[in-house]
Coordinates of C-alpha atoms and ligand atoms in Angstrom, one line a residue:
X1010 CA 124.7 43.4 67.4
X1011 CA 127.1 44.7 64.7
X1012 CA 128.9 47.8 66.1
X1013 CA 127.6 50.8 64.3
X1014 CA 131.1 52.1 63.8
X1015 CA 131.6 49.1 61.5
X1016 CA 129.4 50.6 58.9
X1017 CA 131.3 53.8 58.9
X1018 CA 134.6 52.0 58.7
X1019 CA 133.4 49.7 55.9
X1020 CA 132.2 52.7 53.9
X1021 CA 135.5 54.5 54.4
X1022 CA 137.5 51.5 53.4
X1023 CA 135.9 51.3 50.0
X1024 CA 139.0 51.8 47.9
X1025 CA 138.9 55.0 45.7
X1026 CA 135.7 57.0 45.6
X1027 CA 133.9 57.4 42.3
X1028 CA 134.7 60.7 40.6
X1029 CA 132.1 63.6 40.7
X1030 CA 131.3 65.6 37.7
X1031 CA 133.1 68.6 36.5
X1032 CA 131.4 71.9 37.5
X1033 CA 129.4 72.2 34.3
X1034 CA 128.1 68.6 34.2
X1035 CA 124.6 67.7 35.4
X1036 CA 124.6 67.1 39.1
X1037 CA 124.1 63.9 41.0
X1038 CA 122.5 65.1 44.3
X1039 CA 122.5 62.3 46.9
X1040 CA 119.0 62.5 48.4
X1041 CA 119.3 62.2 52.2
X1042 CA 122.6 60.4 51.4
X1043 CA 122.8 57.1 49.7
X1044 CA 119.4 56.4 51.2
X1045 CA 118.6 53.6 48.8
X1046 CA 121.2 51.5 50.7
X1047 CA 121.5 52.8 54.2
X1048 CA 119.0 54.7 56.4
X1049 CA 118.4 58.2 55.3
X1050 CA 120.4 61.1 56.9
X1051 CA 122.8 58.9 58.8
X1052 CA 126.5 59.7 58.7
X1053 CA 127.0 56.2 57.2
X1054 CA 124.6 57.1 54.4
X1055 CA 126.5 60.3 53.7
X1056 CA 129.9 58.6 53.6
X1057 CA 128.5 56.1 51.2
X1058 CA 127.1 58.8 49.0
X1059 CA 130.4 60.5 49.0
X1060 CA 132.3 57.4 48.0
X1061 CA 129.7 56.9 45.2
X1062 CA 130.8 60.2 43.6
X1063 CA 127.8 62.4 44.5
X1064 CA 128.4 66.0 43.4
X1065 CA 126.2 67.3 46.1
X1066 CA 124.9 65.7 49.3
X1067 CA 121.5 66.7 50.7
X1068 CA 120.8 67.8 54.3
X1069 CA 117.2 68.2 55.4
X1070 CA 117.3 70.3 58.6
X1071 CA 115.0 70.7 61.6
X1072 CA 115.7 72.3 65.0
X1073 CA 115.9 70.7 68.4
X1074 CA 114.3 72.2 71.4
X1075 CA 117.6 73.8 72.4
X1076 CA 118.0 75.3 68.9
X1077 CA 120.5 73.0 67.2
X1078 CA 120.3 72.3 63.5
X1079 CA 119.6 68.6 63.3
X1080 CA 119.8 66.6 60.0
X1081 CA 116.4 64.9 59.7
X1082 CA 113.7 64.9 57.1
X1083 CA 110.6 65.2 59.3
X1084 CA 109.6 67.5 62.1
X1085 CA 108.7 64.1 63.7
X1086 CA 111.0 61.4 65.1
X1087 CA 108.8 58.4 65.0
X1088 CA 109.3 57.2 61.4
X1089 CA 113.1 56.9 61.7
X1090 CA 114.0 56.4 65.3
X1091 CA 113.2 54.4 68.4
X1092 CA 111.8 57.4 70.2
X1093 CA 108.5 55.8 71.2
X1094 CA 110.5 53.0 73.1
X1095 CA 113.0 55.4 74.6
X1096 CA 110.8 58.2 75.6
X1097 CA 107.3 56.8 76.2
X1098 CA 105.0 59.6 77.3
X1099 CA 106.7 62.3 75.3
X1100 CA 104.3 62.1 72.3
X1101 CA 101.8 65.0 71.8
X1102 CA 98.1 64.4 71.8
X1103 CA 98.2 63.5 68.1
X1104 CA 100.5 60.6 69.0
X1105 CA 103.5 62.0 67.2
X1106 CA 106.9 62.7 68.7
X1107 CA 108.3 66.1 67.6
X1108 CA 112.0 66.9 67.2
X1109 CA 111.3 70.3 68.6
X1110 CA 110.2 68.7 71.9
X1111 CA 113.7 67.2 72.6
X1112 CA 117.0 68.7 73.4
X1113 CA 120.0 67.6 71.3
X1114 CA 121.4 65.5 74.2
X1115 CA 118.2 63.5 74.2
X1116 CA 118.2 63.2 70.4
X1117 CA 121.7 61.8 70.5
X1118 CA 120.5 58.9 72.6
X1119 CA 118.1 57.7 70.0
X1120 CA 118.8 54.9 67.6
X1121 CA 118.0 55.6 64.0
X1122 CA 116.7 53.2 61.4
X1123 CA 115.3 52.8 57.9
X1124 CA 112.1 54.8 57.4
X1125 CA 108.9 53.1 58.5
X1126 CA 105.2 54.0 58.3
X1127 CA 104.6 55.1 61.9
X1128 CA 101.0 53.8 61.9
X1129 CA 102.0 50.2 61.0
X1130 CA 105.8 50.0 61.6
X1131 CA 106.2 48.7 58.1
X1132 CA 109.2 49.7 56.0
X1133 CA 108.5 52.5 53.6
X1134 CA 110.7 50.8 51.0
X1135 CA 110.7 47.1 51.9
X1136 CA 113.8 46.1 50.0
X1137 CA 116.1 48.5 51.6
X1138 CA 118.2 48.3 54.8
X1139 CA 116.3 46.2 57.4
X1140 CA 114.2 48.6 59.4
X1141 CA 114.5 46.5 62.6
X1142 CA 118.3 47.2 62.5
X1143 CA 118.4 50.4 64.5
X1144 CA 122.2 50.7 64.4
X1145 CA 122.6 54.4 63.6
X1146 CA 122.5 57.8 65.3
X1147 CA 121.1 61.3 64.6
X1148 CA 123.7 64.0 64.0
X1149 CA 123.8 67.8 63.6
X1150 CA 124.4 69.9 60.5
X1151 CA 127.6 71.0 62.0
X1152 CA 128.8 67.4 62.3
X1153 CA 127.9 66.5 58.8
X1154 CA 129.6 69.5 57.3
X1155 CA 132.7 68.7 59.3
X1156 CA 132.5 65.1 57.9
X1157 CA 132.3 66.3 54.3
X1158 CA 135.1 68.8 54.8
X1159 CA 137.3 66.1 56.2
X1160 CA 136.6 63.8 53.4
X1161 CA 137.2 66.5 50.8
X1162 CA 140.5 67.3 52.4
X1163 CA 141.6 63.7 52.2
X1164 CA 140.4 63.1 48.7
X1165 CA 141.2 66.7 47.4
X1166 CA 137.6 67.3 46.4
X1167 CA 135.0 70.0 46.7
X1168 CA 131.7 68.2 47.4
X1169 CA 128.6 70.4 47.4
X1170 CA 125.9 70.5 50.0
X1171 CA 122.2 71.0 49.3
X1172 CA 120.5 72.1 52.6
X1173 CA 116.8 72.1 52.9
X1174 CA 115.1 74.4 55.5
X1175 CA 112.2 72.2 56.7
X1176 CA 109.0 73.9 57.6
X1177 CA 110.2 77.4 58.5
X1178 CA 106.7 78.5 59.4
X1179 CA 106.4 75.6 61.9
X1180 CA 109.6 76.7 63.5
X1181 CA 108.6 80.3 63.5
X1182 CA 105.4 79.5 65.4
X1183 CA 107.6 77.9 68.0
X1184 CA 109.7 81.0 68.3
X1185 CA 112.6 79.8 66.3
X1186 CA 114.2 81.0 63.1
X1187 CA 115.6 78.0 61.3
X1188 CA 117.2 80.1 58.5
X1189 CA 119.2 82.1 61.1
X1190 CA 120.4 78.9 62.7
X1191 CA 121.4 77.3 59.4
X1192 CA 123.2 80.4 58.2
X1193 CA 125.3 80.5 61.4
X1194 CA 126.3 76.9 60.8
X1195 CA 127.2 77.6 57.1
X1196 CA 129.2 80.7 58.2
X1197 CA 131.2 78.6 60.7
X1198 CA 132.1 76.2 57.9
X1199 CA 133.1 78.8 55.4
X1200 CA 130.2 78.4 53.0
X1201 CA 129.5 82.1 52.6
X1202 CA 132.3 82.7 50.2
X1203 CA 131.8 83.3 46.4
X1204 CA 131.9 80.0 44.5
X1205 CA 131.1 77.8 47.5
X1206 CA 129.3 74.7 46.5
X1207 CA 126.1 75.1 48.4
X1208 CA 122.4 75.4 47.7
X1209 CA 119.7 76.4 50.2
X1210 CA 116.3 74.9 49.3
X1211 CA 112.9 75.2 50.8
X1212 CA 109.2 74.6 49.9
X1213 CA 108.6 77.9 51.7
X1214 CA 108.7 80.9 49.4
X1215 CA 108.7 83.5 52.1
X1216 CA 111.8 82.3 53.8
X1217 CA 113.7 82.2 50.5
X1218 CA 112.5 85.7 49.5
X1219 CA 113.7 87.0 52.9
X1220 CA 117.0 85.2 52.7
X1221 CA 117.7 86.4 49.2
X1222 CA 117.1 90.0 50.1
X1223 CA 118.8 89.8 53.5
X1224 CA 121.1 87.6 55.5
X1225 CA 121.4 85.0 52.8
X1226 CA 122.2 87.3 49.9
X1227 CA 124.6 85.7 47.6
X1228 CA 123.7 82.1 48.6
X1229 CA 122.3 80.1 45.7
X1230 CA 118.6 79.5 46.5
X1231 CA 116.3 76.8 45.2
X1232 CA 112.6 77.0 45.4
X1233 CA 111.0 73.6 45.8
X1234 CA 107.7 73.2 44.1
X1235 CA 105.2 70.9 45.8
X1236 CA 102.0 69.5 44.6
X1237 CA 99.1 71.3 46.4
X1238 CA 97.4 67.9 47.0
X1239 CA 100.1 67.0 49.5
X1240 CA 99.2 69.8 51.9
X1241 CA 95.6 70.8 51.4
X1242 CA 95.0 74.4 52.5
X1243 CA 98.7 75.4 52.1
X1244 CA 99.2 79.1 51.8
X1245 CA 101.8 78.7 49.1
X1246 CA 100.5 78.8 45.5
X1247 CA 102.4 75.9 44.0
X1248 CA 100.1 75.7 41.0
X1249 CA 101.1 79.2 40.0
X1250 CA 104.7 78.4 40.6
X1251 CA 104.5 75.9 37.8
X1252 CA 103.3 78.5 35.2
X1253 CA 105.6 80.6 33.2
X1254 CA 104.5 83.7 35.1
X1255 CA 105.0 82.0 38.4
X1256 CA 108.5 80.8 37.4
X1257 CA 109.4 84.4 36.4
X1258 CA 108.4 85.5 39.9
X1259 CA 110.6 82.8 41.4
X1260 CA 113.5 84.0 39.3
X1261 CA 113.3 87.3 41.2
X1262 CA 114.5 85.7 44.4
X1263 CA 115.9 82.2 43.6
X1264 CA 118.5 80.7 41.3
X1265 CA 116.7 77.4 40.7
X1266 CA 113.7 75.3 41.3
X1267 CA 113.3 71.8 42.7
X1268 CA 110.7 70.1 40.4
X1269 CA 108.8 67.0 41.5
X1270 CA 109.2 64.2 39.0
X1271 CA 105.4 63.9 38.8
X1272 CA 105.2 67.5 37.4
X1273 CA 108.1 67.0 35.0
X1274 CA 106.7 63.8 33.5
X1275 CA 103.4 63.5 31.6
X1276 CA 100.9 60.9 32.4
X1277 CA 101.3 57.9 30.1
X1278 CA 99.0 58.0 27.1
X1279 CA 97.3 55.1 25.3
X1280 CA 100.7 53.7 24.3
X1281 CA 101.6 53.4 28.0
X1282 CA 104.8 55.5 27.5
X1283 CA 105.7 58.4 29.8
X1284 CA 106.2 61.7 28.2
X1285 CA 107.4 65.0 29.6
X1286 CA 105.7 68.3 30.4
X1287 CA 106.9 71.8 29.5
X1288 CA 107.8 72.6 33.1
X1289 CA 111.5 72.0 33.0
X1290 CA 111.8 73.9 29.7
X1291 CA 109.7 76.7 31.1
X1292 CA 111.8 77.0 34.2
X1293 CA 115.0 77.1 32.2
X1294 CA 113.5 79.7 29.9
X1295 CA 112.9 81.8 33.1
X1296 CA 116.6 81.5 33.8
X1297 CA 116.3 79.0 36.6
X1298 CA 118.4 75.9 37.2
X1299 CA 116.3 72.8 37.5
X1300 CA 116.9 70.1 40.1
X1301 CA 114.4 67.3 39.8
X1302 CA 113.4 65.2 42.8
X1303 CA 113.4 62.2 43.5
X1304 CA 114.8 59.3 41.4
X1305 CA 114.3 56.0 43.0
X1306 CA 115.1 52.6 41.5
X1307 CA 112.5 51.0 43.7
X1308 CA 109.7 53.5 43.0
X1309 CA 109.6 54.0 39.3
X1310 CA 107.0 56.4 37.8
X1311 CA 104.2 54.8 35.8
X1312 CA 105.1 53.8 32.3
X1313 CA 108.9 53.6 33.0
X1314 CA 110.2 50.1 33.2
X1315 CA 113.8 50.6 34.4
X1316 CA 115.9 53.0 36.4
X1317 CA 118.2 53.4 33.4
X1318 CA 115.2 54.6 31.3
X1319 CA 114.3 57.1 34.1
X1320 CA 117.8 58.4 34.1
X1321 CA 117.8 58.8 30.4
X1322 CA 114.5 60.6 30.5
X1323 CA 115.5 63.0 33.2
X1324 CA 119.2 63.7 32.4
X1325 CA 118.9 63.0 28.7
X1326 CA 115.6 64.2 27.4
X1327 CA 114.7 66.7 30.0
X1328 CA 118.3 67.9 30.3
X1329 CA 118.0 68.9 34.0
X1330 CA 120.8 70.6 35.8
X1331 CA 120.7 68.1 38.6
X1332 CA 118.6 65.3 40.1
X1333 CA 118.1 64.2 43.6
X1334 CA 118.4 60.4 43.8
X1335 CA 118.4 57.7 46.5
X1336 CA 120.8 55.8 44.3
X1337 CA 123.7 58.2 43.6
X1338 CA 125.9 55.4 42.4
X1339 CA 123.6 54.5 39.5
X1340 CA 123.2 58.1 38.5
X1341 CA 127.0 58.6 38.6
X1342 CA 127.5 55.5 36.5
X1343 CA 124.9 56.6 34.0
X1344 CA 126.4 60.0 33.6
X1345 CA 129.9 58.6 33.3
X1346 CA 128.8 56.3 30.5
X1347 CA 127.2 59.2 28.5
Ligands
G3P2893 O1 114.5 68.6 48.6 C1 114.3 67.9 47.4 C2 113.5 66.8 47.9 O2 114.2 66.2 48.9 C3 112.2 67.3 48.4 O3 111.5 66.3 48.9 O4 110.4 65.5 50.9 O5 112.5 64.4 50.1 O6 112.5 66.6 51.2 P1 111.7 65.7 50.3
CA2894 CA1 114.7 67.4 50.9

């Protein structure tokens, strides 16, 4: 087996990192790290994103049973770790393994791998890092922020972080306040100063409203807008959020919106070409920054035949303030060429 530290070392040895944008340029936001190349939310993936010149690096956060902020996308463990093999019998009745049922010390023993579909074990993106190579580890938000700070010190940079509070309502039902925990970690790393390069994002409007008017006042907040078809019965009115009136309401508590690519782009017409909707313009008219998610070279929207064309549509025609991408190197190179 290849020692896992080899990946981190190889990433660190990669000569000089690509240069991030100036503060006023459109942002390259590394979605779960350089997740097109290395398993999402691993330290190795974050180092690679850093070296590729990402302006901001994303951290999805969930809580462990003992209350630690862990960098993982799902409230479940089974799509990206070997939990079923390591802890047989710890699944709930629905067959899923929940992060919140494990202490951090247990989570640290798991091996992490490329995302698979838990039902089949098949890789979510088949041409990415081999899913059977579980060479990686789970880490905390505290560890990741320390990593970024250390790299910034070495390279004299100020890389941003884009922290998503995953499912605050779920955590609240379990008696935990994920916003409080994350704010404590941000405090301990000095992100509560004016001008700090940090965004807090969530699909949950209530947690952002509470943050903005309370403990998180002054932190840039980004309301993620979902498609209601993803979560039937959701209490959040995402359809209204996409209207000018809804965007005006968001502007009362947030600084920006995270817009799904499927809502920013129009369905291809008879000519087969993809157009754009008014959503990005409407959001900007409401005074909101717009960060679009997610640009993937290996999952292009209908009617778009190359990643370059997608980058041009999103950064060029739509003129977004930032884009989440699994391929931060390609976005960086595109923006550098402009
Ligand atoms: O947070 C922006 C984007 O990451 C939202 O989608 O599901 O990848 O967290 P998701
Ligand atoms: Ca996210």
